[in-house]
Short mmCIF file of C-alpha atoms in Angstrom, two decimals:
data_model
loop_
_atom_site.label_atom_id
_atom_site.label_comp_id
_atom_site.label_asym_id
_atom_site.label_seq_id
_atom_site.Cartn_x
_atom_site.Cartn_y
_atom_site.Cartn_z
CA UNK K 1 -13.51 17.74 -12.55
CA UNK K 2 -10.17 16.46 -10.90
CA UNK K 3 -8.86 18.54 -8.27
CA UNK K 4 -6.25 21.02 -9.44
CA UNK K 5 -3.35 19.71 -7.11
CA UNK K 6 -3.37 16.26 -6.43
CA UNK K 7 -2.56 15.32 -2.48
CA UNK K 8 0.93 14.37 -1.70
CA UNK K 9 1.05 13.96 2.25
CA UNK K 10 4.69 13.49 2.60
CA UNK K 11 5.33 14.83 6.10
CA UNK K 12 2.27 14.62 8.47
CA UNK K 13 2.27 17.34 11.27
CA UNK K 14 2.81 16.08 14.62
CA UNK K 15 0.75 18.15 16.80
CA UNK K 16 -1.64 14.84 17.39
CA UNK K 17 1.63 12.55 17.31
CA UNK K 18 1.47 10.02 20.50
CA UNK K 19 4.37 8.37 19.07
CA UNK K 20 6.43 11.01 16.78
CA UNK K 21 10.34 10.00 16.12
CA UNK K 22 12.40 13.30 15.21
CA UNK K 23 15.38 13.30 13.01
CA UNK K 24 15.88 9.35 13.97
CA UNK K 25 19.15 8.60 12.58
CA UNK K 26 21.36 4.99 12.37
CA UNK K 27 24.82 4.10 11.35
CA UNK K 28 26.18 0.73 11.49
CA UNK K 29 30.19 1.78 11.24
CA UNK K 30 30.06 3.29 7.98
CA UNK K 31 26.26 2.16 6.63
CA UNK K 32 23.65 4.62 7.24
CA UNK K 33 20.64 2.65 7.56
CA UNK K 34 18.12 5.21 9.00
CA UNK K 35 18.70 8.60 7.63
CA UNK K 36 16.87 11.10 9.46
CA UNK K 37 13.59 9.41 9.65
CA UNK K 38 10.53 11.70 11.27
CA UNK K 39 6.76 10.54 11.96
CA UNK K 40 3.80 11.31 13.86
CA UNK K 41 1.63 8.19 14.71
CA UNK K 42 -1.57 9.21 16.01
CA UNK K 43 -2.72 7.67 19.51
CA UNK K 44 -4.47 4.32 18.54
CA UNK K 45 -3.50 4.27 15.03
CA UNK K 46 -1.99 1.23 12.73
CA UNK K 47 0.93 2.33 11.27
CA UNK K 48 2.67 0.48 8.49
CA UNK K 49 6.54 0.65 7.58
CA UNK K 50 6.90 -0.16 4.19
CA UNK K 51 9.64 -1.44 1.89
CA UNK K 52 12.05 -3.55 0.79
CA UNK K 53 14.22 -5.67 1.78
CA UNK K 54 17.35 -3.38 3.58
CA UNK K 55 15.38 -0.25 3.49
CA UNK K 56 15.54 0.43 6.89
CA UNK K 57 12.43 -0.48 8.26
CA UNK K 58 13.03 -3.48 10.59
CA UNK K 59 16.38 -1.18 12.04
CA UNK K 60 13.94 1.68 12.39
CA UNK K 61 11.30 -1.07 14.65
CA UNK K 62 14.36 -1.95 16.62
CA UNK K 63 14.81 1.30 17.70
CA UNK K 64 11.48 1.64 18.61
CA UNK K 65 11.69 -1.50 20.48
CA UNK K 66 15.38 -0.28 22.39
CA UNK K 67 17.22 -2.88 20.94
CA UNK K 68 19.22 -0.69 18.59
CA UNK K 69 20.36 2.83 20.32
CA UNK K 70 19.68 5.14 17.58
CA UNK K 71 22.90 7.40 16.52
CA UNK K 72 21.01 10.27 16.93
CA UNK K 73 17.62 12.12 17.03
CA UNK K 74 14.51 11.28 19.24
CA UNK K 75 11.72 9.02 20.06
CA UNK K 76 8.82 10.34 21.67
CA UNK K 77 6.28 8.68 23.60
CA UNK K 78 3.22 10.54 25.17
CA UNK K 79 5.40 12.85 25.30
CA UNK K 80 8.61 10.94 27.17
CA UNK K 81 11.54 10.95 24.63
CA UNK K 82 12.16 6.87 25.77
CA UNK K 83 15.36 6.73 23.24
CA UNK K 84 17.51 6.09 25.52
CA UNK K 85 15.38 3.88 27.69
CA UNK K 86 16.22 -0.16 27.84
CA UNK K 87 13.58 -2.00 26.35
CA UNK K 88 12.38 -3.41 29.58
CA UNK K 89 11.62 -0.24 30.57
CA UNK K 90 9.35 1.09 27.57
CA UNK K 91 6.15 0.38 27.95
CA UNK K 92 6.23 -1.43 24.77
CA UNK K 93 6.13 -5.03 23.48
CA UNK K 94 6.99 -6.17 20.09
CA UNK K 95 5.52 -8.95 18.35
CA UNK K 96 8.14 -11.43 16.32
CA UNK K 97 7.71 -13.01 12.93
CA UNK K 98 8.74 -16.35 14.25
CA UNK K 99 6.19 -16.05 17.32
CA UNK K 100 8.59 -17.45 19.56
CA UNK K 101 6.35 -19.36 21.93
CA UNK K 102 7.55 -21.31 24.24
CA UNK K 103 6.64 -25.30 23.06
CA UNK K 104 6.82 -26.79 26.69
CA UNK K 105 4.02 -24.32 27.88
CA UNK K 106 0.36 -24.31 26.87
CA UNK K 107 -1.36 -21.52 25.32
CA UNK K 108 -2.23 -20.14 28.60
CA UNK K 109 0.77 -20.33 30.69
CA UNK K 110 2.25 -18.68 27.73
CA UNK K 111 0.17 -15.32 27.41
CA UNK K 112 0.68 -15.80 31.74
CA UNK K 113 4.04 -15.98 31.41
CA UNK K 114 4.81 -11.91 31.08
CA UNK K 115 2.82 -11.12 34.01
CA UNK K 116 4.20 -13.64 36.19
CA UNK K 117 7.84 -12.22 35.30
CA UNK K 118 6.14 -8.76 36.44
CA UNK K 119 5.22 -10.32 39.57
CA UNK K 120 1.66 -9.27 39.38
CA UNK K 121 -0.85 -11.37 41.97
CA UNK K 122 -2.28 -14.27 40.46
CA UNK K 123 -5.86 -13.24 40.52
CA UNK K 124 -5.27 -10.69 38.30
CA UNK K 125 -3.38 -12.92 36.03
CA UNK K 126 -5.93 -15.15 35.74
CA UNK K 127 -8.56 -12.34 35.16
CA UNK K 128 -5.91 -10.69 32.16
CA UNK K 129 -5.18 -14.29 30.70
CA UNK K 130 -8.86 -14.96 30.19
CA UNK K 131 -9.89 -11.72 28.63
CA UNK K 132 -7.15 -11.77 26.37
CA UNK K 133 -7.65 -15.44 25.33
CA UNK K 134 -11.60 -14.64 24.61
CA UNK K 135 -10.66 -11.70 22.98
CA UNK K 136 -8.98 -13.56 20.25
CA UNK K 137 -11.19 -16.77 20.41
CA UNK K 138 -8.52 -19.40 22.08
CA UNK K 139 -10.14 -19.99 25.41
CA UNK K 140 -11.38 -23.38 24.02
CA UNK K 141 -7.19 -23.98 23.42
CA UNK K 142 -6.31 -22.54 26.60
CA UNK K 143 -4.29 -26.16 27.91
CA UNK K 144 -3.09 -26.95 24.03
CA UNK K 145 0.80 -26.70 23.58
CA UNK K 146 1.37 -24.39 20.82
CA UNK K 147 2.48 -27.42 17.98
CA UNK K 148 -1.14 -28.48 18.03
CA UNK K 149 -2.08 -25.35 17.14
CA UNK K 150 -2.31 -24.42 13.49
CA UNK K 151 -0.46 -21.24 12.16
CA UNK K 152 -2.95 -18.72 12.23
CA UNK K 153 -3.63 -19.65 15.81
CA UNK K 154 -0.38 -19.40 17.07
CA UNK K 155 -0.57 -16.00 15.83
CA UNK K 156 -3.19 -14.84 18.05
CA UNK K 157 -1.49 -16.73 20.95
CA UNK K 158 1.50 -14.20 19.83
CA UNK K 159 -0.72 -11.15 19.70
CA UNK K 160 -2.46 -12.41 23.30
CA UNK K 161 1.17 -12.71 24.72
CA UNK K 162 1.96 -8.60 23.22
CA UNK K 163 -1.70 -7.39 24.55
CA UNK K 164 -1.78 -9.01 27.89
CA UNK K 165 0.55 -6.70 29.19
CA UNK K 166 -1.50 -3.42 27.90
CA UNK K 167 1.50 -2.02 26.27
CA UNK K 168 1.06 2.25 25.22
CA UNK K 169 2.58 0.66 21.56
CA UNK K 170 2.50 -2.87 19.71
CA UNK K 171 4.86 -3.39 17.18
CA UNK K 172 4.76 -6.38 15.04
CA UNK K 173 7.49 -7.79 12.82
CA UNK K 174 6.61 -8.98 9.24
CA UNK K 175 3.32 -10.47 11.62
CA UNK K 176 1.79 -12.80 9.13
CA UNK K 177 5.04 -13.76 6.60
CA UNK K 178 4.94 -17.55 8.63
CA UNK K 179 1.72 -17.61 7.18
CA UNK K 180 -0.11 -19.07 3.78
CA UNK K 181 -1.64 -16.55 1.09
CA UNK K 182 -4.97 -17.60 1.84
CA UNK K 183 -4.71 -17.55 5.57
CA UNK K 184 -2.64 -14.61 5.61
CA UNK K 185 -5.89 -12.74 3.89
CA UNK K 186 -8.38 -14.13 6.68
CA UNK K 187 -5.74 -13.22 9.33
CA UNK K 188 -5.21 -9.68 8.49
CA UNK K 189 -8.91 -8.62 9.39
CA UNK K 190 -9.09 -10.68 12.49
CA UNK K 191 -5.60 -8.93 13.77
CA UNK K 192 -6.97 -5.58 12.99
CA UNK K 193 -10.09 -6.11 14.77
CA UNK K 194 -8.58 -7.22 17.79
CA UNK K 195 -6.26 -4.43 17.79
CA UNK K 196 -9.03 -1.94 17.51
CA UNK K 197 -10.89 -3.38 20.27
CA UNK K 198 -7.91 -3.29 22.45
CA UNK K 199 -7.37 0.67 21.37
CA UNK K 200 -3.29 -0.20 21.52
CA UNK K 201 -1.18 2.42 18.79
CA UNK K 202 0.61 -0.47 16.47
CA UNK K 203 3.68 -0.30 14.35
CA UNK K 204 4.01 -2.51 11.84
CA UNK K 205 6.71 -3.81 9.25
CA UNK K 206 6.00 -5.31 6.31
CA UNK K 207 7.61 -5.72 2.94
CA UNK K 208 3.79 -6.87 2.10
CA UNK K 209 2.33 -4.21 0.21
CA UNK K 210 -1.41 -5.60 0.05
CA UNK K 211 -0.67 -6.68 3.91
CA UNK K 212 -0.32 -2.94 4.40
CA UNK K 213 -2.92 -1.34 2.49
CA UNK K 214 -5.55 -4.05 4.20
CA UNK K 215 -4.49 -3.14 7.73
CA UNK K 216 -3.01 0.07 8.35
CA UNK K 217 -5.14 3.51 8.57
CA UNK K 218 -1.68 4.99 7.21
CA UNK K 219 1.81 4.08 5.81
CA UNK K 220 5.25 5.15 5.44
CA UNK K 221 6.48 3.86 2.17
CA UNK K 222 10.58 3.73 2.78
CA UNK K 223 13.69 3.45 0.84
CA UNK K 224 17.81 3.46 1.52
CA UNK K 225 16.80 4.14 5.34
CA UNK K 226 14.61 7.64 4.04
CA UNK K 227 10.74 7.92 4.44
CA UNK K 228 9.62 8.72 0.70
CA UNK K 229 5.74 8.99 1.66
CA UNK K 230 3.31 9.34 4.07
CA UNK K 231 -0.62 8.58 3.73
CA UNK K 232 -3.51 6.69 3.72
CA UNK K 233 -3.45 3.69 1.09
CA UNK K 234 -5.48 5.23 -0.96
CA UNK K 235 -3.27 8.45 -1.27
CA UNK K 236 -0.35 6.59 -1.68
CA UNK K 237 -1.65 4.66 -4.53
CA UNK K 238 -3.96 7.00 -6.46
CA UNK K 239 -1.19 10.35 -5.44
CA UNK K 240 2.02 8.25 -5.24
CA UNK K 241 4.87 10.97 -4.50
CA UNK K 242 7.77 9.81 -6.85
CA UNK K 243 8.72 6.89 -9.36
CA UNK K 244 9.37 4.70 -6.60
CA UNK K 245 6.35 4.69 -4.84
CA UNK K 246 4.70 5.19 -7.70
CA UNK K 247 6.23 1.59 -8.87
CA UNK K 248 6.83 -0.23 -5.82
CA UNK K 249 2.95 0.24 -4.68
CA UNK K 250 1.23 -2.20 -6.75
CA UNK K 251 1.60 -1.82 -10.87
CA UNK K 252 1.84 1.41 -13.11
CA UNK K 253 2.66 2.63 -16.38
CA UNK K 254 5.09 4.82 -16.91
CA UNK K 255 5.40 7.46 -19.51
CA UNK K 256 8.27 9.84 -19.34
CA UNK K 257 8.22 13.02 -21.03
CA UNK K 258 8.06 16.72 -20.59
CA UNK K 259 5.57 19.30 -19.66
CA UNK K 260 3.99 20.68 -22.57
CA UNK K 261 1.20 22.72 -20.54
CA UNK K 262 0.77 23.94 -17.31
CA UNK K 263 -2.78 25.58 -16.31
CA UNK K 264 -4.50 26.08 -13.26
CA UNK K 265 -6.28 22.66 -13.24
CA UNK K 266 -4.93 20.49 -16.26
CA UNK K 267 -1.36 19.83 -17.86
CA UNK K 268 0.36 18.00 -20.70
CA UNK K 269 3.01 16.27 -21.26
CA UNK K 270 5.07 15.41 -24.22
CA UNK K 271 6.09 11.84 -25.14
CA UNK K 272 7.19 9.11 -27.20
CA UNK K 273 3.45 7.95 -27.25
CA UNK K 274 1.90 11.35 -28.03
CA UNK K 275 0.85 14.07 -25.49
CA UNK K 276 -0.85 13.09 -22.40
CA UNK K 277 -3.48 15.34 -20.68
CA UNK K 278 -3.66 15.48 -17.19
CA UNK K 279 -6.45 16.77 -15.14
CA UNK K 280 -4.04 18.55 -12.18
CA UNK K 281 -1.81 21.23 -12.40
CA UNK K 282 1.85 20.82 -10.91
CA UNK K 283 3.11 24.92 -11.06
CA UNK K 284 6.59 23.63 -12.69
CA UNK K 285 8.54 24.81 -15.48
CA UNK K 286 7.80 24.12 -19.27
CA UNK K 287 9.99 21.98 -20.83
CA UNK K 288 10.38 20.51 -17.99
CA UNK K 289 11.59 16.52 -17.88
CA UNK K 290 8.45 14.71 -15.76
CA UNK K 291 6.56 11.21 -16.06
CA UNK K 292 2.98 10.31 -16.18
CA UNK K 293 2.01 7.42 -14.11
CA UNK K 294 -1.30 5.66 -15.00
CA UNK K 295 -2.52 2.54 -12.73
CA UNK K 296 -3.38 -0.51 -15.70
CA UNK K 297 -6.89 -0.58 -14.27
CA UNK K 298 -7.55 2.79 -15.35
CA UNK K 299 -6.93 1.77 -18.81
CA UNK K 300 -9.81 0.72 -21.19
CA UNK K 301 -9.34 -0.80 -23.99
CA UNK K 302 -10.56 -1.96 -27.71
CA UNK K 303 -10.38 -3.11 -30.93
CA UNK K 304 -12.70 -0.32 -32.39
CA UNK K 305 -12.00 2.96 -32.33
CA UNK K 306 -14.24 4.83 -28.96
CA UNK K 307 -16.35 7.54 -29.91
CA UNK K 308 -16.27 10.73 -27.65
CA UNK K 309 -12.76 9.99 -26.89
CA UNK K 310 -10.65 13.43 -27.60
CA UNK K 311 -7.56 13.02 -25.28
CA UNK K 312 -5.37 10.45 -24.35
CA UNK K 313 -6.01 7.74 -27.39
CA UNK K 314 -3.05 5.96 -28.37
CA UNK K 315 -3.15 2.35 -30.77
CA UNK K 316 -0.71 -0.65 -29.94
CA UNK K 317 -0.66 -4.20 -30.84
CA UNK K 318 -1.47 -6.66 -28.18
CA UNK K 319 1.85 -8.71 -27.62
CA UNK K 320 0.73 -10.66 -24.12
CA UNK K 321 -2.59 -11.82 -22.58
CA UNK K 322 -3.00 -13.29 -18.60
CA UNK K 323 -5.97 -14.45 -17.20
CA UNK K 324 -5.98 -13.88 -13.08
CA UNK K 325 -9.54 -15.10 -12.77
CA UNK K 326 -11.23 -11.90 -11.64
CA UNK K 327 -9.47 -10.15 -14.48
CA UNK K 328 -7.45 -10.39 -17.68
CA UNK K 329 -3.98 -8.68 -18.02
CA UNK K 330 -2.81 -7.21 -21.68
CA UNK K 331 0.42 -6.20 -22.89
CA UNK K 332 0.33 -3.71 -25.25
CA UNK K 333 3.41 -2.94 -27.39
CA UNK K 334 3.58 1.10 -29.13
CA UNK K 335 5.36 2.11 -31.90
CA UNK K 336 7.94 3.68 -29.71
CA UNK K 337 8.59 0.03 -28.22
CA UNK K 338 7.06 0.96 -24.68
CA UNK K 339 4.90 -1.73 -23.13
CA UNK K 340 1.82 -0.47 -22.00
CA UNK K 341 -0.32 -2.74 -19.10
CA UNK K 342 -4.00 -2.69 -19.32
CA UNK K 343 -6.37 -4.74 -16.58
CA UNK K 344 -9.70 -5.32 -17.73
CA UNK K 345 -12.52 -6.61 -14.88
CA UNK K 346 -14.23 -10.14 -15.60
CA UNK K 347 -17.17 -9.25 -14.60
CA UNK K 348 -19.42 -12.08 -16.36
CA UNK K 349 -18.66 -15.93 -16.21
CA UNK K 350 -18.48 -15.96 -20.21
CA UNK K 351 -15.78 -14.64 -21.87
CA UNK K 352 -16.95 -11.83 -23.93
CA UNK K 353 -13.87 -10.13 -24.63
CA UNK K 354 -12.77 -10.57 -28.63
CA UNK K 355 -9.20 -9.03 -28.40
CA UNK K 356 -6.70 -11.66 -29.03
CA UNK K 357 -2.65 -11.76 -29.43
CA UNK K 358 -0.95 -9.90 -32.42
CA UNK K 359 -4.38 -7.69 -32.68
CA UNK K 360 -4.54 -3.93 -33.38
CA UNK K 361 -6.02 -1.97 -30.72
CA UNK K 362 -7.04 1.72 -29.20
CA UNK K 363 -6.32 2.04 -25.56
CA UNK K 364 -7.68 5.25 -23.52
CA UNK K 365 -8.15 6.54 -20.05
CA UNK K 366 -9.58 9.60 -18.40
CA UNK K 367 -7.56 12.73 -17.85
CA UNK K 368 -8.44 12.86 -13.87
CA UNK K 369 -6.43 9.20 -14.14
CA UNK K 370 -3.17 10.11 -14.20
CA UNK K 371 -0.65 11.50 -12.03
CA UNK K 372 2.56 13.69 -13.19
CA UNK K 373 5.50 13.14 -11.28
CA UNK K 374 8.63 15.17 -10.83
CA UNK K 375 11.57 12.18 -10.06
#
């Protein structure tokens, strides 16, 4: 049975906040690019920002960072409101896209070169550089400059540079976009190992949504400078909070409507393609105008009718097929004209699937699968 109220952590409570921004708010003249933006990052926690492109997010870093004063509202560190501190004076270090390492030093002269602006004696530079460089499996490149290094290894030399200093918060900027697909997927678990062996709270942005679901514990999904949801990857994908999360974390189907029913642990929902059950309740008001979002994985479908199927059965005609290795796409058009996406596994090395363009077919999917939303 699905639970009668789906989860929708939009605001977590910050009475375990280390870092915990209250009412942050930017203008730039006229532009309001963070509007009223409050979180609660636990101590040691990856946090991902996560949007768009001019959402917000990278002005909402800054400010983290003291490079942009915000307009108003607070930043709170272990408890020290540091908004109005220069960023030399947080104990923070951010973490740039473009890695910005200095070519006419090697690897280790870079991740010294913080310290030695600090002042600190040289033993204990020495004794920081090496940890930090065997930490992240350079010490081998330790007297490379960084253009014989390949991309994912200048990187690390990046993220050596941030830790070295034992900032109270990392924040990285977009940290693998320099990166390939392929190496950006091997680099993601290495960066969130080292990060968890260091213990450091991390902030990151990314416009990445699979780079954020792979790395943070939790994420802040953001849009025209507002914080729409808040929640682990899986809640924000299985409970998304509105349309836009619903559609800008990975792919849905849509189907608007109305509620139809509304009991204490199922509801329905009128539309074009029939009535949709729904295994949650949402307490609104019948009649209602609502949507039904329904992830294409959670789709089945067939060219035979299933037996034992009672709810949620519609027919289309199959207009588009995509093969993605590990699984096959369809697009399904319905006699309303709504295109319905269905993701089938490939779970054997033959092709056993008979459904083919132009063909009739029944598609179905559990009433604990979808999700009603309200906008």
């Amino acid at each position: 049975m699905a639970e009668s109220t789906p989860p929708n952590p939009t605001t977590p409570a910050t009475a375990d906040g280390y870092l915990v921004t209250e009412r942050l708010v930017k203008r730039f003249d006229e532009a309001l690019a963070v509007d009223e933006v409050s979180l609660s990052i636990r101590k040691g926690e990856i946090f991902a920002l996560l949007g768009s492109s001019g959402c917000g997010k990278s002005t909402l870093l800054r400010m983290l960072a003291g490079f942009e004063k915000p307009t108003s509202g607070r930043i709170l560190l272990g408890g020290q409101d540091v908004a109005g501190l220069p960023p030399y004076e947080r104990p923070v270090n951010m973490m740039f896209q473009s890695y910005a390492l200095f070519p006419h030093l090697d690897i280790w002269e870079n991740v010294a070169f913080g310290l030695k602006r600090e002042g600190l004696p040289k033993p204990e530079i020495a004794q920081r550089v090496d940890e930090m460089l065997a930490l992240v499996q350079l010490t081998p490149y330790a007297r490379r400059k960084p253009h014989q290094l390949s991309g994912g290894q200048q990187q690390r030399v990046a993220l050596a540079r941030s830790l070295v200093k034992r900032p109270k918060l990392l924040l990285l900027d977009e940290p693998l976009g320099a990166l390939d697909k392929k190496l950006r997927e091997q680099t993601q678990f290495e960066l969130v190992n080292i990060i968890e062996k260091v213990g450091v709270t991390c902030v990151m942005v990314t416009h990445d949504q699979e780079e954020a679901m792979t790395m943070a514990s939790r994420i802040a999904v953001m849009s025209k400078g507002r914080v729409l949801q808040v929640g682990t990857p899986q809640q924000v994908y299985e409970y998304p909070a509105n349309r836009f999360v619903a559609d800008f974390i990975g792919n849905v189907n849509l189907f608007d409507g109305t509620l139809s029913v509304d009991e204490t642990d199922r509801c329905a929902v009128a539309c074009e393609l029939g009535e949709v059950q729904v295994g949650h309740s949402i307490s609104g008001t019948l009649g209602m105008k609502v949507s039904v979002a329904v992830r294409p994985e959670k789709l089945e479908i067939s060219k035979t009718r299933p037996t034992g199927v009672l709810a949620n059965l519609f027919t289309g005609q199959v207009k588009e097929i995509a093969y993605f290795g590990s699984y096959n796409t369809y697009i399904v058009a319905v006699p309303s004209g709504q295109r319905v996406k269905i993701t089938e596994a490939n779970t054997s090395r033959q092709d056993l699937s008979d459904i083919t363009w132009e063909d009739q077919v029944f598609f179905w999917w559990d009433d604990c699968a979808g999700v009603v939303l309200r906008d």
